[in-house]
C-alpha positions as YAML, in Angstrom:
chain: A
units: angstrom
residues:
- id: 1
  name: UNK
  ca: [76.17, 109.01, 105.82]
- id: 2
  name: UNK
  ca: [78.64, 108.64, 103.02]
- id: 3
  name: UNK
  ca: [81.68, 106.30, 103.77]
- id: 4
  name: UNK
  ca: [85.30, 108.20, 103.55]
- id: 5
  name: UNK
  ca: [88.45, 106.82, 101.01]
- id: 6
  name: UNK
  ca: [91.38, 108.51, 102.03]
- id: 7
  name: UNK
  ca: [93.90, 107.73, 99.16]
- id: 8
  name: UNK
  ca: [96.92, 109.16, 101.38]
- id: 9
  name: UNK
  ca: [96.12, 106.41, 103.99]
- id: 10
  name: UNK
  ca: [98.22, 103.30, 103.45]
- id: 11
  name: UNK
  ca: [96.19, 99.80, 102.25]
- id: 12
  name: UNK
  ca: [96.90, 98.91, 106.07]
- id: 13
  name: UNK
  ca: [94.59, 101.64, 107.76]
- id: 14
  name: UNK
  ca: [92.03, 101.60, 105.01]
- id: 15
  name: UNK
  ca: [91.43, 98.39, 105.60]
- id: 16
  name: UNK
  ca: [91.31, 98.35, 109.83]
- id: 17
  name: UNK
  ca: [89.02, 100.91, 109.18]
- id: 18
  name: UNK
  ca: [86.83, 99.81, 107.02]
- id: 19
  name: UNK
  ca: [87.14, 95.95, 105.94]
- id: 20
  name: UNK
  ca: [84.41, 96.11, 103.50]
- id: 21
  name: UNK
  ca: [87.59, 98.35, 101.41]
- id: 22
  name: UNK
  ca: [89.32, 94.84, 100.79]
- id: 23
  name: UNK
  ca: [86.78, 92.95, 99.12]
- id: 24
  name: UNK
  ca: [86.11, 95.87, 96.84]
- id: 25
  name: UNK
  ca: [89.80, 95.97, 96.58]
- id: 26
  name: UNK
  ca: [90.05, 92.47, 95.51]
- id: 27
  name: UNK
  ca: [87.36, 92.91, 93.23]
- id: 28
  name: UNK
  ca: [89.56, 95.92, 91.69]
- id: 29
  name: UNK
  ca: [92.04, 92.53, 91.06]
- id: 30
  name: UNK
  ca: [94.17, 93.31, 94.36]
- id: 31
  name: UNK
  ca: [94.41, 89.55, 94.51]
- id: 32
  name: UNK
  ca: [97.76, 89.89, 97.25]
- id: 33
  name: UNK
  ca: [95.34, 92.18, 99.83]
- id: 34
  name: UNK
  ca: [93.33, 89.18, 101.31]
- id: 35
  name: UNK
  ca: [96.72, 88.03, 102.40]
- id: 36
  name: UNK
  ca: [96.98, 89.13, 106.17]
- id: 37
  name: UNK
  ca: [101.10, 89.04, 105.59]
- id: 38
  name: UNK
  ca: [100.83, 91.19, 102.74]
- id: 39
  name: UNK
  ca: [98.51, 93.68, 104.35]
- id: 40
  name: UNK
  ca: [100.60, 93.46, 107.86]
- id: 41
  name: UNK
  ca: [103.88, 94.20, 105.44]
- id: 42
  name: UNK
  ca: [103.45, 95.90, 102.33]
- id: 43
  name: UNK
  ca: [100.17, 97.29, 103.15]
- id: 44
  name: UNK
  ca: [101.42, 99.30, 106.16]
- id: 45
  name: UNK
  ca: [103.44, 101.69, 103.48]
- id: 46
  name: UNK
  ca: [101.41, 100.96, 100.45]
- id: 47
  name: UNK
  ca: [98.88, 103.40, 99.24]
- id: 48
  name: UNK
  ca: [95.62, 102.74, 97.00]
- id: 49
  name: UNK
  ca: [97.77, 105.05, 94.30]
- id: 50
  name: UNK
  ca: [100.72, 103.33, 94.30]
- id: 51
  name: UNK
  ca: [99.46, 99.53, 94.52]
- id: 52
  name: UNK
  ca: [97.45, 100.86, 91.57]
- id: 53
  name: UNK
  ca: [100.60, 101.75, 89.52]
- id: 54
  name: UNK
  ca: [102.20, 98.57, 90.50]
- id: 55
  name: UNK
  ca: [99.62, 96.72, 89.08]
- id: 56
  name: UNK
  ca: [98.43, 98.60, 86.17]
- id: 57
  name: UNK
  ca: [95.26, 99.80, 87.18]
- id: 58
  name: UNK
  ca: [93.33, 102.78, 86.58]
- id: 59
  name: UNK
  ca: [92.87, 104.88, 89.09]
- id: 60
  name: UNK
  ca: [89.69, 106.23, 87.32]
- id: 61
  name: UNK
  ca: [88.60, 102.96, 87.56]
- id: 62
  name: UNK
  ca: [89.22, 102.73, 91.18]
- id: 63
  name: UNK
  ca: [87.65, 106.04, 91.97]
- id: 64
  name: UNK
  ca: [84.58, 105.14, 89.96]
- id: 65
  name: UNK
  ca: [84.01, 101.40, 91.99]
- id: 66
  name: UNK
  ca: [84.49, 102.79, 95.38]
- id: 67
  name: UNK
  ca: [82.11, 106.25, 94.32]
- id: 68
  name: UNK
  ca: [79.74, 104.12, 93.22]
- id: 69
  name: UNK
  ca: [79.25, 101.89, 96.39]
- id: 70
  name: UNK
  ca: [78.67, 104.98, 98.38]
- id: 71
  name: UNK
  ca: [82.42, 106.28, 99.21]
- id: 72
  name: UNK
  ca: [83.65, 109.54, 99.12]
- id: 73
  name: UNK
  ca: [87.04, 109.73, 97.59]
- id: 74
  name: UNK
  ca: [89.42, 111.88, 99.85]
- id: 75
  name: UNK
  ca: [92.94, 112.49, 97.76]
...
């Protein structure tokens, strides 16, 4: 069974959900998201999208980590 990434969640539920999402997210260079006051502030209204914005990343690059480690990229 394929593993859901819901890009309208917030960083907050992704991560309840699923915690494997934050060390791939890390990995992406979300240093901040292994910081349970950032993900208990800023990651209850934050959003994959727009963390990737603030940060400069690609979201084809996102898409393309996450797809290949077995997720299924929900936008």
């Amino acid at each position: 069974m394929n593993r859901e990434l819901d890009l309208r969640k917030t960083v907050y539920e992704l991560c309840r959900d699923d915690p494997e999402i934050m060390e791939i997210m890390k990995e992406l260079g979300f240093d901040n998201i292994a910081s349970p006051g950032m993900l208990k502030t800023a990651g209850r209204f934050m959003t994959i999208p727009k963390g990737a914005a603030m940060k400069g990343i690609p979201m084809d690059r996102i898409k393309e980590t996450f797809a290949g480690k077995g997720y299924v990229i929900l936008e």
